[in-house]
Every structure is written in structure tokens, then in C-alpha cells.
mmCIF file of C-alpha atoms in Angstrom:
data_model
loop_
_atom_site.group_PDB
_atom_site.id
_atom_site.type_symbol
_atom_site.label_atom_id
_atom_site.label_comp_id
_atom_site.label_asym_id
_atom_site.label_seq_id
_atom_site.Cartn_x
_atom_site.Cartn_y
_atom_site.Cartn_z
ATOM 1 C CA MET A 1 0.000 0.000 0.000
ATOM 2 C CA PRO A 2 1.518 3.393 -0.989
ATOM 3 C CA ALA A 3 2.576 5.631 1.870
ATOM 4 C CA SER A 4 0.500 8.731 2.488
ATOM 5 C CA PRO A 5 2.077 12.184 1.796
ATOM 6 C CA SER A 6 2.077 12.937 5.502
ATOM 7 C CA ALA A 7 3.934 9.704 6.239
ATOM 8 C CA ALA A 8 6.537 10.335 3.486
ATOM 9 C CA LEU A 9 7.311 13.882 4.646
ATOM 10 C CA PRO A 10 9.595 12.952 7.615
ATOM 11 C CA LEU A 11 11.521 10.546 5.367
ATOM 12 C CA LEU A 12 11.964 13.271 2.700
ATOM 13 C CA LEU A 13 13.212 15.785 5.288
ATOM 14 C CA LEU A 14 15.640 13.175 6.619
ATOM 15 C CA LEU A 15 17.042 12.517 3.137
ATOM 16 C CA VAL A 16 17.439 16.234 2.362
ATOM 17 C CA GLY A 17 19.186 16.763 5.697
ATOM 18 C CA ALA A 18 21.521 13.840 5.042
ATOM 19 C CA SER A 19 22.377 15.244 1.596
ATOM 20 C CA ALA A 20 23.242 18.634 3.071
ATOM 21 C CA VAL A 21 25.462 17.110 5.746
ATOM 22 C CA ALA A 22 27.287 15.046 3.122
ATOM 23 C CA GLN A 23 28.459 18.152 1.241
ATOM 24 C CA PRO A 24 32.095 18.778 2.327
ATOM 25 C CA SER A 25 32.146 22.292 0.856
ATOM 26 C CA LEU A 26 30.279 23.880 3.753
ATOM 27 C CA PRO A 27 31.475 23.905 7.358
ATOM 28 C CA PRO A 28 28.849 22.824 9.923
ATOM 29 C CA GLY A 29 26.340 25.521 10.719
ATOM 30 C CA GLU A 30 26.762 27.559 7.488
ATOM 31 C CA THR A 31 23.957 28.078 5.023
ATOM 32 C CA ALA A 32 24.231 27.503 1.300
ATOM 33 C CA ASP A 33 24.673 31.227 0.636
ATOM 34 C CA ALA A 34 27.313 31.842 3.294
ATOM 35 C CA SER A 35 30.741 33.301 2.738
ATOM 36 C CA ARG A 36 33.659 31.010 3.496
ATOM 37 C CA LEU A 37 37.406 31.212 3.991
ATOM 38 C CA VAL A 38 39.986 28.965 2.314
ATOM 39 C CA GLU A 39 43.505 29.211 3.702
ATOM 40 C CA LEU A 40 46.433 28.061 1.577
ATOM 41 C CA SER A 41 49.713 26.667 2.837
ATOM 42 C CA ALA A 42 53.047 26.233 1.071
ATOM 43 C CA THR A 43 52.280 22.527 0.577
ATOM 44 C CA ALA A 44 49.451 20.960 -1.417
ATOM 45 C CA PRO A 45 46.291 20.255 0.645
ATOM 46 C CA LYS A 46 45.325 16.656 1.390
ATOM 47 C CA GLN A 47 41.802 17.316 0.116
ATOM 48 C CA VAL A 48 40.798 19.697 -2.677
ATOM 49 C CA PRO A 49 38.224 22.196 -1.364
ATOM 50 C CA GLU A 50 34.746 21.963 -2.860
ATOM 51 C CA VAL A 51 32.741 25.089 -3.602
ATOM 52 C CA ARG A 52 29.012 24.934 -4.287
ATOM 53 C CA ILE A 53 27.762 26.897 -7.286
ATOM 54 C CA ARG A 54 24.296 27.355 -8.733
ATOM 55 C CA SER A 55 22.963 28.233 -12.186
ATOM 56 C CA GLY A 56 22.205 31.934 -12.432
ATOM 57 C CA ARG A 57 23.965 32.734 -9.145
ATOM 58 C CA LEU A 58 27.330 34.541 -8.915
ATOM 59 C CA THR A 59 30.163 33.052 -6.904
ATOM 60 C CA THR A 60 33.148 35.305 -6.215
ATOM 61 C CA PHE A 61 36.668 34.274 -5.231
ATOM 62 C CA LEU A 62 38.512 37.076 -3.393
ATOM 63 C CA LEU A 63 42.296 36.813 -3.087
ATOM 64 C CA GLY A 64 44.066 38.252 -0.066
ATOM 65 C CA ALA A 65 47.534 39.841 -0.285
ATOM 66 C CA PRO A 66 50.023 38.904 -1.604
ATOM 67 C CA LEU A 67 48.092 36.546 -3.913
ATOM 68 C CA LYS A 68 47.623 37.840 -7.472
ATOM 69 C CA LEU A 69 45.981 35.981 -10.349
ATOM 70 C CA ALA A 70 48.098 35.134 -13.383
ATOM 71 C CA ARG A 71 45.786 32.649 -15.106
ATOM 72 C CA VAL A 72 42.526 30.765 -14.526
ATOM 73 C CA GLU A 73 41.973 27.181 -15.689
ATOM 74 C CA LEU A 74 38.250 26.373 -15.579
ATOM 75 C CA GLU A 75 36.781 23.110 -16.814
ATOM 76 C CA GLU A 76 34.011 23.604 -19.433
ATOM 77 C CA ARG A 77 34.412 27.351 -19.256
ATOM 78 C CA GLU A 78 32.062 27.734 -22.233
ATOM 79 C CA GLY A 79 29.200 26.505 -20.052
ATOM 80 C CA PHE A 80 29.445 29.583 -17.812
ATOM 81 C CA SER A 81 27.413 32.683 -18.633
ATOM 82 C CA ARG A 82 30.138 34.913 -17.228
ATOM 83 C CA VAL A 83 33.718 34.524 -16.024
ATOM 84 C CA THR A 84 35.375 37.731 -14.822
ATOM 85 C CA GLU A 85 39.077 37.777 -13.946
ATOM 86 C CA LEU A 86 40.797 40.573 -12.050
ATOM 87 C CA ALA A 87 44.192 40.670 -10.341
ATOM 88 C CA ASP A 88 42.704 39.787 -6.951
ATOM 89 C CA MET A 89 39.247 38.457 -7.827
ATOM 90 C CA LEU A 90 37.447 35.824 -9.915
ATOM 91 C CA THR A 91 33.699 35.777 -10.487
ATOM 92 C CA VAL A 92 31.843 32.868 -12.122
ATOM 93 C CA LEU A 93 28.188 32.685 -13.196
ATOM 94 C CA PRO A 94 27.123 29.157 -14.224
ATOM 95 C CA SER A 95 24.490 28.779 -16.920
ATOM 96 C CA LYS A 96 21.578 26.316 -16.935
ATOM 97 C CA ALA A 97 23.698 23.951 -19.021
ATOM 98 C CA PHE A 98 25.005 22.371 -15.823
ATOM 99 C CA THR A 99 22.799 19.947 -13.926
ATOM 100 C CA VAL A 100 22.817 19.562 -10.166
ATOM 101 C CA GLY A 101 25.626 17.316 -8.995
ATOM 102 C CA ARG A 102 28.022 18.220 -11.840
ATOM 103 C CA ARG A 103 31.604 18.588 -10.663
ATOM 104 C CA LEU A 104 34.019 20.976 -12.436
ATOM 105 C CA LYS A 105 37.714 21.555 -11.812
ATOM 106 C CA LEU A 106 39.039 25.058 -11.151
ATOM 107 C CA ARG A 107 42.698 26.009 -10.825
ATOM 108 C CA LEU A 108 43.854 29.504 -9.873
ATOM 109 C CA ARG A 109 47.437 30.118 -10.981
ATOM 110 C CA PHE A 110 49.225 32.946 -9.184
ATOM 111 C CA VAL A 111 51.928 35.268 -10.465
ATOM 112 C CA GLU A 112 55.402 33.800 -10.833
ATOM 113 C CA GLY A 113 57.272 33.367 -7.582
ATOM 114 C CA THR A 114 54.193 32.997 -5.355
ATOM 115 C CA VAL A 115 54.197 30.190 -2.787
ATOM 116 C CA PRO A 116 52.043 28.212 -3.398
ATOM 117 C CA ALA A 117 52.066 28.611 -7.196
ATOM 118 C CA SER A 118 48.380 27.676 -7.586
ATOM 119 C CA ALA A 119 45.207 26.639 -5.790
ATOM 120 C CA ASP A 120 42.782 23.895 -6.888
ATOM 121 C CA PHE A 121 39.039 23.758 -6.270
ATOM 122 C CA VAL A 122 36.145 21.539 -7.285
ATOM 123 C CA LEU A 123 33.003 23.442 -8.244
ATOM 124 C CA VAL A 124 29.909 21.415 -7.384
ATOM 125 C CA VAL A 125 26.658 22.440 -9.082
ATOM 126 C CA SER A 126 23.994 22.545 -6.391
ATOM 127 C CA THR A 127 20.652 24.050 -5.491
ATOM 128 C CA GLY A 128 22.508 26.528 -3.290
ATOM 129 C CA ALA A 129 25.633 28.565 -3.953
ATOM 130 C CA GLU A 130 28.443 30.000 -1.910
ATOM 131 C CA MET A 131 28.376 33.638 -2.876
ATOM 132 C CA GLN A 132 31.881 34.541 -1.685
ATOM 133 C CA VAL A 133 35.044 32.502 -1.141
ATOM 134 C CA GLU A 134 37.981 34.303 0.459
ATOM 135 C CA VAL A 135 41.328 32.777 -0.489
ATOM 136 C CA ASN A 136 44.172 33.717 1.861
ATOM 137 C CA LEU A 137 47.555 32.422 2.909
ATOM 138 C CA GLN A 138 47.541 30.450 6.119
ATOM 139 C CA PRO A 139 48.899 32.481 9.062
ATOM 140 C CA GLY A 140 52.618 31.874 9.324
ATOM 141 C CA THR A 141 53.005 30.767 5.683
ATOM 142 C CA PRO A 142 56.274 32.269 4.407
ATOM 143 C CA TYR A 143 55.930 34.367 1.290
ATOM 144 C CA SER A 144 59.344 36.016 1.315
ATOM 145 C CA THR A 145 60.068 34.097 -1.905
ATOM 146 C CA TRP A 146 57.226 35.971 -3.574
ATOM 147 C CA GLN A 147 58.413 39.289 -2.203
ATOM 148 C CA GLU A 148 61.997 38.662 -3.297
ATOM 149 C CA ALA A 149 60.910 37.549 -6.765
ATOM 150 C CA GLU A 150 58.668 40.591 -7.131
ATOM 151 C CA ALA A 151 61.510 42.891 -6.033
ATOM 152 C CA GLU A 152 63.864 41.207 -8.504
ATOM 153 C CA ARG A 153 61.330 41.600 -11.324
ATOM 154 C CA ILE A 154 60.911 45.298 -10.550
ATOM 155 C CA GLN A 155 64.673 45.782 -10.374
ATOM 156 C CA ALA A 156 65.156 43.885 -13.641
ATOM 157 C CA ARG A 157 62.550 46.053 -15.383
ATOM 158 C CA GLN A 158 64.232 49.189 -14.076
ATOM 159 C CA CYS A 159 67.651 47.963 -15.205
ATOM 160 C CA ARG A 160 66.335 47.115 -18.666
ATOM 161 C CA ALA A 161 64.719 50.528 -18.950
ATOM 162 C CA GLU A 162 67.922 52.232 -17.796
ATOM 163 C CA LEU A 163 70.027 50.224 -20.237
ATOM 164 C CA GLU A 164 67.644 51.106 -23.048
ATOM 165 C CA ARG A 165 67.860 54.797 -22.168
ATOM 166 C CA GLU A 166 71.649 54.601 -22.067
ATOM 167 C CA ARG A 167 71.736 52.711 -25.358
ATOM 168 C CA GLN A 168 69.741 55.449 -27.056
ATOM 169 C CA LYS A 169 72.064 58.204 -25.838
ATOM 170 C CA PRO A 170 74.816 59.272 -28.254
ATOM 171 C CA ASP A 171 78.438 58.704 -27.238
ATOM 172 C CA GLY A 172 81.445 61.012 -27.127
ATOM 173 C CA LEU A 173 81.192 64.783 -27.366
ATOM 174 C CA THR A 174 77.779 64.518 -29.030
ATOM 175 C CA GLY A 175 76.527 62.669 -25.953
ATOM 176 C CA LEU A 176 77.861 65.357 -23.607
ATOM 177 C CA LEU A 177 76.230 68.089 -25.675
ATOM 178 C CA ALA A 178 72.949 66.167 -26.063
ATOM 179 C CA THR A 179 72.642 65.561 -22.324
ATOM 180 C CA GLY A 180 73.614 69.147 -21.427
ATOM 181 C CA ARG A 181 76.834 68.137 -19.681
ATOM 182 C CA VAL A 182 78.894 70.568 -21.769
ATOM 183 C CA ASP A 183 77.950 74.134 -22.733
ATOM 184 C CA LYS A 184 79.769 76.971 -24.493
ATOM 185 C CA THR A 185 82.306 77.210 -21.682
ATOM 186 C CA GLY A 186 83.487 73.691 -22.549
ATOM 187 C CA LEU A 187 85.355 71.344 -20.236
ATOM 188 C CA SER A 188 87.435 72.805 -17.397
ATOM 189 C CA ALA A 189 90.669 71.111 -16.319
ATOM 190 C CA ARG A 190 93.094 71.486 -13.421
ATOM 191 C CA SER A 191 96.517 69.868 -13.021
ATOM 192 C CA LEU A 192 97.197 68.513 -9.550
ATOM 193 C CA TYR A 193 100.698 67.968 -8.217
ATOM 194 C CA ALA A 194 101.855 65.744 -5.396
ATOM 195 C CA GLY A 195 102.835 67.717 -2.313
ATOM 196 C CA MET A 196 101.042 70.819 -3.611
ATOM 197 C CA GLN A 197 97.458 70.140 -4.737
ATOM 198 C CA PHE A 198 97.215 66.670 -3.169
ATOM 199 C CA THR A 199 98.980 64.425 -0.683
ATOM 200 C CA ARG A 200 99.576 60.720 -1.321
ATOM 201 C CA LEU A 201 100.061 58.193 1.456
ATOM 202 C CA PRO A 202 103.160 55.958 1.370
ATOM 203 C CA GLY A 203 103.219 52.174 1.373
ATOM 204 C CA GLN A 204 100.294 51.663 -1.009
ATOM 205 C CA PRO A 205 100.451 49.310 -4.038
ATOM 206 C CA LEU A 206 99.745 52.111 -6.528
ATOM 207 C CA THR A 207 101.849 55.242 -6.768
ATOM 208 C CA VAL A 208 100.188 58.304 -8.315
ATOM 209 C CA GLN A 209 102.672 60.148 -10.536
ATOM 210 C CA GLU A 210 100.294 62.772 -11.863
ATOM 211 C CA ALA A 211 96.636 63.775 -11.471
ATOM 212 C CA THR A 212 94.278 66.010 -13.450
ATOM 213 C CA SER A 213 90.728 66.950 -12.482
ATOM 214 C CA TYR A 214 88.049 67.860 -15.003
ATOM 215 C CA ARG A 215 84.594 69.347 -14.630
ATOM 216 C CA SER A 216 81.634 69.955 -16.905
ATOM 217 C CA LEU A 217 78.026 70.759 -16.016
ATOM 218 C CA GLY A 218 77.175 68.449 -13.115
ATOM 219 C CA LEU A 219 80.042 66.038 -13.749
ATOM 220 C CA GLY A 220 83.613 65.732 -12.543
ATOM 221 C CA ALA A 221 86.423 63.333 -13.372
ATOM 222 C CA LEU A 222 89.786 62.634 -11.837
ATOM 223 C CA VAL A 223 92.450 61.195 -14.161
ATOM 224 C CA LEU A 224 95.386 59.504 -12.430
ATOM 225 C CA GLU A 225 98.648 58.350 -13.958
ATOM 226 C CA VAL A 226 99.753 55.482 -11.720
ATOM 227 C CA ASP A 227 102.498 52.878 -11.288
ATOM 228 C CA ASN A 228 101.699 49.440 -9.927
ATOM 229 C CA VAL A 229 104.637 48.974 -7.555
ATOM 230 C CA SER A 230 103.260 45.735 -6.078
ATOM 231 C CA SER A 231 104.045 42.180 -7.146
ATOM 232 C CA ARG A 232 100.432 41.374 -8.022
ATOM 233 C CA PRO A 233 97.927 42.488 -10.675
ATOM 234 C CA TRP A 234 95.657 45.284 -9.498
ATOM 235 C CA THR A 235 92.008 45.710 -10.566
ATOM 236 C CA ALA A 236 89.827 48.684 -9.647
ATOM 237 C CA ALA A 237 86.660 47.686 -7.778
ATOM 238 C CA GLY A 238 85.420 51.008 -6.390
ATOM 239 C CA ALA A 239 86.201 54.549 -5.351
ATOM 240 C CA ALA A 240 85.002 57.211 -2.936
ATOM 241 C CA LEU A 241 85.343 61.010 -2.934
ATOM 242 C CA VAL A 242 84.615 62.429 0.519
ATOM 243 C CA GLY A 243 84.531 66.158 1.297
ATOM 244 C CA GLU A 244 85.939 67.847 4.383
ATOM 245 C CA GLY A 245 82.485 67.920 5.967
ATOM 246 C CA GLY A 246 81.878 64.227 5.281
ATOM 247 C CA GLU A 247 79.818 64.771 2.129
ATOM 248 C CA ARG A 248 80.253 61.989 -0.398
ATOM 249 C CA LEU A 249 80.127 62.574 -4.123
ATOM 250 C CA LYS A 250 78.183 60.028 -6.143
ATOM 251 C CA VAL A 251 80.814 58.018 -8.027
ATOM 252 C CA LEU A 252 79.466 56.931 -11.406
ATOM 253 C CA ARG A 253 82.278 54.733 -12.686
ATOM 254 C CA VAL A 254 85.896 53.712 -12.302
ATOM 255 C CA TRP A 255 87.955 52.863 -15.381
ATOM 256 C CA PRO A 256 89.600 50.621 -16.476
ATOM 257 C CA THR A 257 88.013 47.379 -15.338
ATOM 258 C CA GLU A 258 90.975 45.334 -16.630
ATOM 259 C CA PRO A 259 93.832 44.566 -14.197
ATOM 260 C CA LEU A 260 97.072 46.561 -14.161
ATOM 261 C CA ALA A 261 100.028 44.194 -14.417
ATOM 262 C CA PRO A 262 102.718 44.164 -11.702
ATOM 263 C CA GLY A 263 105.373 46.750 -12.498
ATOM 264 C CA ALA A 264 103.142 48.632 -14.956
ATOM 265 C CA THR A 265 104.022 52.342 -15.133
ATOM 266 C CA TRP A 266 102.140 55.469 -16.114
ATOM 267 C CA ARG A 267 98.833 53.694 -16.538
ATOM 268 C CA ARG A 268 95.714 55.811 -16.618
ATOM 269 C CA VAL A 269 92.898 55.366 -14.065
ATOM 270 C CA VAL A 270 89.729 57.510 -14.311
ATOM 271 C CA VAL A 271 87.200 58.151 -11.550
ATOM 272 C CA GLU A 272 83.963 59.907 -12.644
ATOM 273 C CA ALA A 273 81.444 61.423 -10.230
ATOM 274 C CA GLU A 274 78.544 63.836 -10.044
ATOM 275 C CA VAL A 275 79.849 67.257 -8.966
ATOM 276 C CA THR A 276 77.795 70.435 -8.732
ATOM 277 C CA GLU A 277 79.326 73.887 -9.023
ATOM 278 C CA ALA A 278 78.938 74.415 -5.275
ATOM 279 C CA GLN A 279 80.561 71.070 -4.444
ATOM 280 C CA ALA A 280 83.477 71.832 -6.774
ATOM 281 C CA ARG A 281 84.571 74.617 -4.401
ATOM 282 C CA GLY A 282 85.504 72.077 -1.729
ATOM 283 C CA ARG A 283 88.427 69.736 -1.123
ATOM 284 C CA PHE A 284 88.060 65.956 -1.231
ATOM 285 C CA THR A 285 89.857 62.795 -0.219
ATOM 286 C CA LEU A 286 89.979 60.096 -2.883
ATOM 287 C CA SER A 287 90.036 56.415 -1.913
ATOM 288 C CA LEU A 288 90.510 53.803 -4.628
ATOM 289 C CA TRP A 289 90.455 50.071 -3.901
ATOM 290 C CA GLN A 290 90.228 46.606 -5.337
ATOM 291 C CA GLU A 291 87.835 43.863 -4.225
ATOM 292 C CA GLY A 292 88.207 42.776 -0.595
ATOM 293 C CA GLU A 293 91.233 44.927 0.175
ATOM 294 C CA PRO A 294 91.917 48.256 1.914
ATOM 295 C CA PRO A 295 92.390 51.367 -0.264
ATOM 296 C CA SER A 296 95.209 51.061 -2.784
ATOM 297 C CA VAL A 297 95.233 54.826 -3.415
ATOM 298 C CA SER A 298 94.512 57.584 -0.897
ATOM 299 C CA LEU A 299 94.817 61.173 -2.049
ATOM 300 C CA GLU A 300 94.025 64.072 0.239
ATOM 301 C CA GLY A 301 93.260 67.624 -0.913
ATOM 302 C CA VAL A 302 91.759 66.798 -4.321
ATOM 303 C CA THR A 303 90.000 69.792 -5.936
ATOM 304 C CA PHE A 304 87.977 70.397 -9.097
ATOM 305 C CA PRO A 305 88.130 73.446 -11.412
#
């Protein structure tokens, strides 16, 4: 004998309740439309999170810092009425093409260098939908790798841009004129003599025989004629020009980069720096060194024209 509607109702409610409990996508006590939080760790999760979606209902994935979307891989993407991708958000709107119970794979790939590199989900078509899913890193998850990679990418872009700007600049006198480093007054020069315009310290591997300072608009250069009196090759690694008040000039380059052979005489070494007209009125101490060693040249009393 068929059961009466009133007798079947408790059984129906029991089955619906059992179905709801069996859905792993919702924590106990949340409704079908609730917001939820998914926390990612550096290692792959043991179980792929399930997210309930519904035809005609938007579900939004919000990414917390430092997560940024690079690419979205969505199974049967053509069956969705709308898929909107932003740097920190993904919104999906399933169409009626999907029947209840259909399971679809979703992978969020993050920008290069992020740990973890991606996050996987299973979208489960249901009669209820989770409207908002917040995707964050688990507290304590290290993301210094992401920060370092991002800093390196920014630095690399800046270096490439700087190299491109330098490549486009003309060389030689044309370059000086084009960049406004030389005007009608030309390039000023001043000969410096040991014991008069500068003082050299004894016992250093390089002996300065002669020095000449040059200055144009905003730039200064110190040309040294040196002897390598040591028994080892000497290679310039850096230089400093420090004023009497402790002010340091910005050294742009030291030339040459090739080593000076032991016993080499009257070899030219050039130190270029940014020097304003006001700074050129002061006196400076030059220090010139090679990698991992104390200064090989120390000149006190250096001046610019």
C-alpha cells in the first residue's frame, strides 16, 4: 500500500538533511549562501576544497595579499554565462547547461614566484551557492620568496629601462652636448701635483705620478697616472670622494676594469662622479680600492676646477 504524503514527509526531510550534511564544501552551521574562507599553505592540501555553485547565481573568489591571479583554468568554461578575472578576484556565473551534482575543476594560478604557485578547487553544481570565497595564505606561511621575486622583477625592469635609455644616448662629445653636460664654456681642467694640490700616502700598491681633475656641467672626473709597484695584478673595484664635511660625491664609474700588471708604469685610471658647481669649491679625499682589500690609493686635498 503506498505511503500517504504525511507519512513520506519525515523521510523526505531526513534525506534532504543527510544530503546537506554530506556536502564537504560547507562547514557545519553555514547556510548555502554563506561566505567562506579557504587558507592556503606552502604545501598541497590533502583534500581539494569543494565550492558549491548554482545556475544563475554569482560566486566570487577574493584573493588576499600577496596573492595575485596570473591565469585561470576552468573546466568547461564555455558553459558559464560569465567569467570575470581581475588581479585579486574571480567571479563565475554558471548557466543552466550544468545539472545539479556536476563537478568541475578550477585552478587559480598565481603570479610567478608565489608560494604556493596555484590553488585547486572543485566546483559542485547545487541548489545553493556560496556567494563569496575568500582565499588567503595560512597564518605563518612564508611568502618572502614571492616578495623577493617581485623585487627582482621590478629591479630587472628598471635595469632594462635604464640600459635602453643609455643605449639610445649618443656617445662622445655629441653625448655630452645632447645631455647638457657641456655648454659653451666647454670642459674645465686642473693639473694637480703631489705635495702641492694633493697628498699621497706611502706604502700603497699604486703610486700616483700625476693627477688632473676635469669638470663639466654636473660632472667631474679625476684622471690619475699610476704605477703598480706591487708584485700582483691590481684591478679597480670602487672609489670614494669624501669632502671635508663628510659629504660623499656620487661616483658613477671607475675605469679601467681590466687589471694593471705588476710593475706597470704610467697607466691611466679615471674616476667619474657627479659634482655640482657648489661642491666643486671644496676639497676631497679620494680612496681607490680593489675587491676585498683596503684602499690602494689615498689622495688628500683633491680639488675640481
